[in-house]
Short mmCIF file of C-alpha atoms in Angstrom, two decimals:
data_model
loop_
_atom_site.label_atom_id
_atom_site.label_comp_id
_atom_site.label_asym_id
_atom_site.label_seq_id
_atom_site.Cartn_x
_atom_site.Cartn_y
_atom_site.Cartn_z
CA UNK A 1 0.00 0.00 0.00
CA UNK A 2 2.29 2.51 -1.32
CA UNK A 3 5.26 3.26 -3.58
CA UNK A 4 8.44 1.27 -4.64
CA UNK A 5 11.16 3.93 -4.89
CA UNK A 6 14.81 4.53 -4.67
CA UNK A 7 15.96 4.76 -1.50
CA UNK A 8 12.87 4.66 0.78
CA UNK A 9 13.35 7.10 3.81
CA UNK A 10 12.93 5.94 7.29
CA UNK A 11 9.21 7.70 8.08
CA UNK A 12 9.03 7.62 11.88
CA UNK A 13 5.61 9.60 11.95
CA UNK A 14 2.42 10.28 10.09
CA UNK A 15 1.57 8.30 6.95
CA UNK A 16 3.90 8.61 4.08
CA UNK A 17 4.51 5.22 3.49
CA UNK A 18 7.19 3.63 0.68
CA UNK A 19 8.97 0.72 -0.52
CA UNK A 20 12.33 0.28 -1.37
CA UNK A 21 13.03 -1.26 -5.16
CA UNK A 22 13.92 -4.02 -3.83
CA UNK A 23 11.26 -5.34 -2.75
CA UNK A 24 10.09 -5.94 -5.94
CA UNK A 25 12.75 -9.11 -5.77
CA UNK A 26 10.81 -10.18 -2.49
CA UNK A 27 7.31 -10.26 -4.26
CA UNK A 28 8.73 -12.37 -7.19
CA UNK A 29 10.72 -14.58 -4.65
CA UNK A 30 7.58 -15.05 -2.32
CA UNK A 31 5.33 -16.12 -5.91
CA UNK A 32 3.74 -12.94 -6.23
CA UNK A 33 2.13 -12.37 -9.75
CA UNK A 34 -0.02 -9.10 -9.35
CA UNK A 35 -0.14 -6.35 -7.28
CA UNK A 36 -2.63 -3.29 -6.96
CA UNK A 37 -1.46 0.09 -7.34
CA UNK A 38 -5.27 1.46 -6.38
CA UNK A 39 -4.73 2.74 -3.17
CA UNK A 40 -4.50 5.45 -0.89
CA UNK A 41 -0.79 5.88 -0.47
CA UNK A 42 0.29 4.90 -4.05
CA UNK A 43 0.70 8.82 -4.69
CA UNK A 44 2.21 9.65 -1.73
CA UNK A 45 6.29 9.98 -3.60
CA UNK A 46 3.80 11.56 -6.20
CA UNK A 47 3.30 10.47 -9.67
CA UNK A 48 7.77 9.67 -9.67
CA UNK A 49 7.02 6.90 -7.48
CA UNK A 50 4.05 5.38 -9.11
CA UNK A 51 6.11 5.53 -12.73
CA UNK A 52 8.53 4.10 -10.60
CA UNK A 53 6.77 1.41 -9.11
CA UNK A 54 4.98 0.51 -12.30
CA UNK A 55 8.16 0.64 -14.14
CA UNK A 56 10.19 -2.17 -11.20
CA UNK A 57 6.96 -4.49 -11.06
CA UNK A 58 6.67 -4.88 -14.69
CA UNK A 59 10.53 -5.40 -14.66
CA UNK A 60 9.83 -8.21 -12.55
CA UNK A 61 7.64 -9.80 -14.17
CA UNK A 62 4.66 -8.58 -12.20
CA UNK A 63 1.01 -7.98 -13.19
CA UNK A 64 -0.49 -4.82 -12.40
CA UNK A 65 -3.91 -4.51 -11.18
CA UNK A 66 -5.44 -0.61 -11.29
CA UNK A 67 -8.00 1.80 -11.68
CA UNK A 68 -6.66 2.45 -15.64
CA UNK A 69 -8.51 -0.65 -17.10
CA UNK A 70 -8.26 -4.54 -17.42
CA UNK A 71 -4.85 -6.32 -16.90
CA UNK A 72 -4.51 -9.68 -18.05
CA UNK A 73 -2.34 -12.50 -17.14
CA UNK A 74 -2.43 -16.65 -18.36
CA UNK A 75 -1.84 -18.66 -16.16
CA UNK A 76 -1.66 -22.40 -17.93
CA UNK A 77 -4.19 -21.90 -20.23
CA UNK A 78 -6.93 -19.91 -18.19
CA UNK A 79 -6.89 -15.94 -18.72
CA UNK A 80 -7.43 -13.83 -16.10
CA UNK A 81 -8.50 -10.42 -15.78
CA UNK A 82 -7.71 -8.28 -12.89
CA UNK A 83 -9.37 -4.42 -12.14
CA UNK A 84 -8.59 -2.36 -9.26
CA UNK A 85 -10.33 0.28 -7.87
CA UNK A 86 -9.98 3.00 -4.87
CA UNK A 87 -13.20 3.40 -3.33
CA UNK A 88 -11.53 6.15 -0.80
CA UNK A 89 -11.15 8.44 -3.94
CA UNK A 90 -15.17 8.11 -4.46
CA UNK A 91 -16.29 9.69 -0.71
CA UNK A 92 -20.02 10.72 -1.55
CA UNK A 93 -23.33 8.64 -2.88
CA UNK A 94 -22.86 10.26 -5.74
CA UNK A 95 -19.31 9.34 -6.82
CA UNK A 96 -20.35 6.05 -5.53
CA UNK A 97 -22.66 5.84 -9.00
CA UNK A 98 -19.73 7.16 -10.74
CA UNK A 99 -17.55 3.91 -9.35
CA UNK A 100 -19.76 1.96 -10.07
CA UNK A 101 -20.75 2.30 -13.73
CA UNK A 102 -16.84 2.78 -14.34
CA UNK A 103 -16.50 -0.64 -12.70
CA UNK A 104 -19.32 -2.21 -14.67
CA UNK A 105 -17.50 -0.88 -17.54
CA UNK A 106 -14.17 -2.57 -17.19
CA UNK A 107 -15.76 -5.63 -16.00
CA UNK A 108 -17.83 -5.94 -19.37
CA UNK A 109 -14.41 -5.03 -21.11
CA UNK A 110 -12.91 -7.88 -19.22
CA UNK A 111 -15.52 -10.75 -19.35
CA UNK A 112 -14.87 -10.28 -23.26
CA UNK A 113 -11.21 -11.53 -23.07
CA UNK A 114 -10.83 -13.51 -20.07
CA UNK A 115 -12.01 -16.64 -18.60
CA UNK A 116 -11.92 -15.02 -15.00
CA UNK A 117 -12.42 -11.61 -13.41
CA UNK A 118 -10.35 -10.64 -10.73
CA UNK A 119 -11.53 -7.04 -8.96
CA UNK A 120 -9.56 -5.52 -6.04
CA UNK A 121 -11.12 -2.99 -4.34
CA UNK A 122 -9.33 -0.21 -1.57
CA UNK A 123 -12.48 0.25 0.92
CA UNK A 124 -14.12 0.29 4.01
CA UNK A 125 -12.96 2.01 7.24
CA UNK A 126 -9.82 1.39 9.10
CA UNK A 127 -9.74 -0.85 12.16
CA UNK A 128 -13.35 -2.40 11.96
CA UNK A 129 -13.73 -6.08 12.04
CA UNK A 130 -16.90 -5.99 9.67
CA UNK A 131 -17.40 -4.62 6.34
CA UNK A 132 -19.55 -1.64 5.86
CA UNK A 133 -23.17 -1.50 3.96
CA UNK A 134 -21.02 0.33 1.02
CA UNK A 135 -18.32 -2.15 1.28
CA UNK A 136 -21.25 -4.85 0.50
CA UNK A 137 -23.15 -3.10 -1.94
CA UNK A 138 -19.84 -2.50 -3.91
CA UNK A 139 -19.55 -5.92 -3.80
CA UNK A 140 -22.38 -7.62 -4.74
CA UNK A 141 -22.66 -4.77 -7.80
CA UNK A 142 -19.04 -6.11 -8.99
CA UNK A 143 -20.21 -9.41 -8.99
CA UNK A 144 -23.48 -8.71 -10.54
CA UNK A 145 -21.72 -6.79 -12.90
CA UNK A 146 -19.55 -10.34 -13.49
CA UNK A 147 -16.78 -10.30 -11.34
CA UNK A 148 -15.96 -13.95 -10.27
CA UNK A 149 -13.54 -13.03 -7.47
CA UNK A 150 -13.55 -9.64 -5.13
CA UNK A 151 -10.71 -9.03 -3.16
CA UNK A 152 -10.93 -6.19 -0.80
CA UNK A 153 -8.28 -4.17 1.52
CA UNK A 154 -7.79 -1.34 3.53
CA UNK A 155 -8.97 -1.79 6.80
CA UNK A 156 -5.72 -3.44 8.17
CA UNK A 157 -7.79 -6.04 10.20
CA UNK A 158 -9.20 -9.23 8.65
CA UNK A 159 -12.98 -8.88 7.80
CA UNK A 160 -15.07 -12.16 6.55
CA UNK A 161 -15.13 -13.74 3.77
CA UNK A 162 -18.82 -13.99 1.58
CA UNK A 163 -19.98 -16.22 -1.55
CA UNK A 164 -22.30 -14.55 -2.93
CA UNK A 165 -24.43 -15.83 -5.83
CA UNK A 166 -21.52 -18.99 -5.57
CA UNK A 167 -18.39 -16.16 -6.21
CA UNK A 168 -16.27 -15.00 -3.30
CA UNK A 169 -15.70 -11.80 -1.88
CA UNK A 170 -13.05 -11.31 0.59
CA UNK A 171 -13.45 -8.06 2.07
CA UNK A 172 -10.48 -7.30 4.05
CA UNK A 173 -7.44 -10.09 4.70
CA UNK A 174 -5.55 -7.07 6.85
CA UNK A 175 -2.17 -6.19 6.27
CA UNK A 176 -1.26 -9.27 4.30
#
């Protein structure tokens, strides 16, 4: 949940959070495939250390998942499709509609040229155990939309896990 850059500074307050490059090398080691860059703190070494992160995953071999559109990667023989999105940077009911119909959008796009749909979603509130009402209805309108996987993050504690309509949504898994 934030930037790979050059030389990461030690942050002892507040929330400016980075990566060194080199952790890109412990995400391939550890079997990591793709990574979501739609988050809160992805901007936070400003639009340098997204290029930069974008630049070292793909280096790596490393799927991106993001707000910009579908993202595809086989895996033997099955394609997959995976979306992000960063429902922080939609606050009101409004912009909610917005997320939405930009969602059902790129998961349309996607269902046309995979065999699975992967959406990860940056939501819900910090530190709660449960998902929020939004958190669901984001949910269920992904998969409605065709999603066949949801995988959610943000809240930095573990929230259930739902199969909805026989497709799983995970809402939080914490600061995996």
């Amino acid at each position: 949940e934030g930037p790979l850059v050059e030389n990461c500074p030690t942050i002892t307050s507040g929330f400016t959070f980075c990566g060194d490059i080199k952790h890109a090398e412990g995400l391939t080691s550890a079997g990591i495939d793709v990574v979501n860059t739609a988050n809160n703190h992805i901007l936070n070494f400003g639009n340098a250390g997204l290029e930069t992160t974008n630049k070292v995953v793909a280096e790596h071999g490393i799927t991106l998942s993001n707000s910009a559109g579908p993202n595809y990667l086989n895996v033997k023989g099955t394609r997959f499709a995976f979306l992000g999105s960063n429902d922080l940077d939609y606050p009101t009911s409004i912009d909610l509609e917005k997320e939405k119909q930009l969602l059902k959008t790129q998961i349309t796009q996607a269902r046309q040229n995979a065999n699975f749909v992967v959406v990860s979603v940056h939501w819900g509130n910090e530190y709660q155990s449960h998902p929020s009402a939004r958190q669901q209805e984001l949910a269920h309108f992904a998969i409605d939309s065709g999603a066949d996987l949801v995988v959610g993050n943000h809240p930095h504690w573990i929230q259930p896990v739902e199969v909805y309509h026989g497709k799983i949504i995970t809402y939080s898994h914490g600061n995996f």
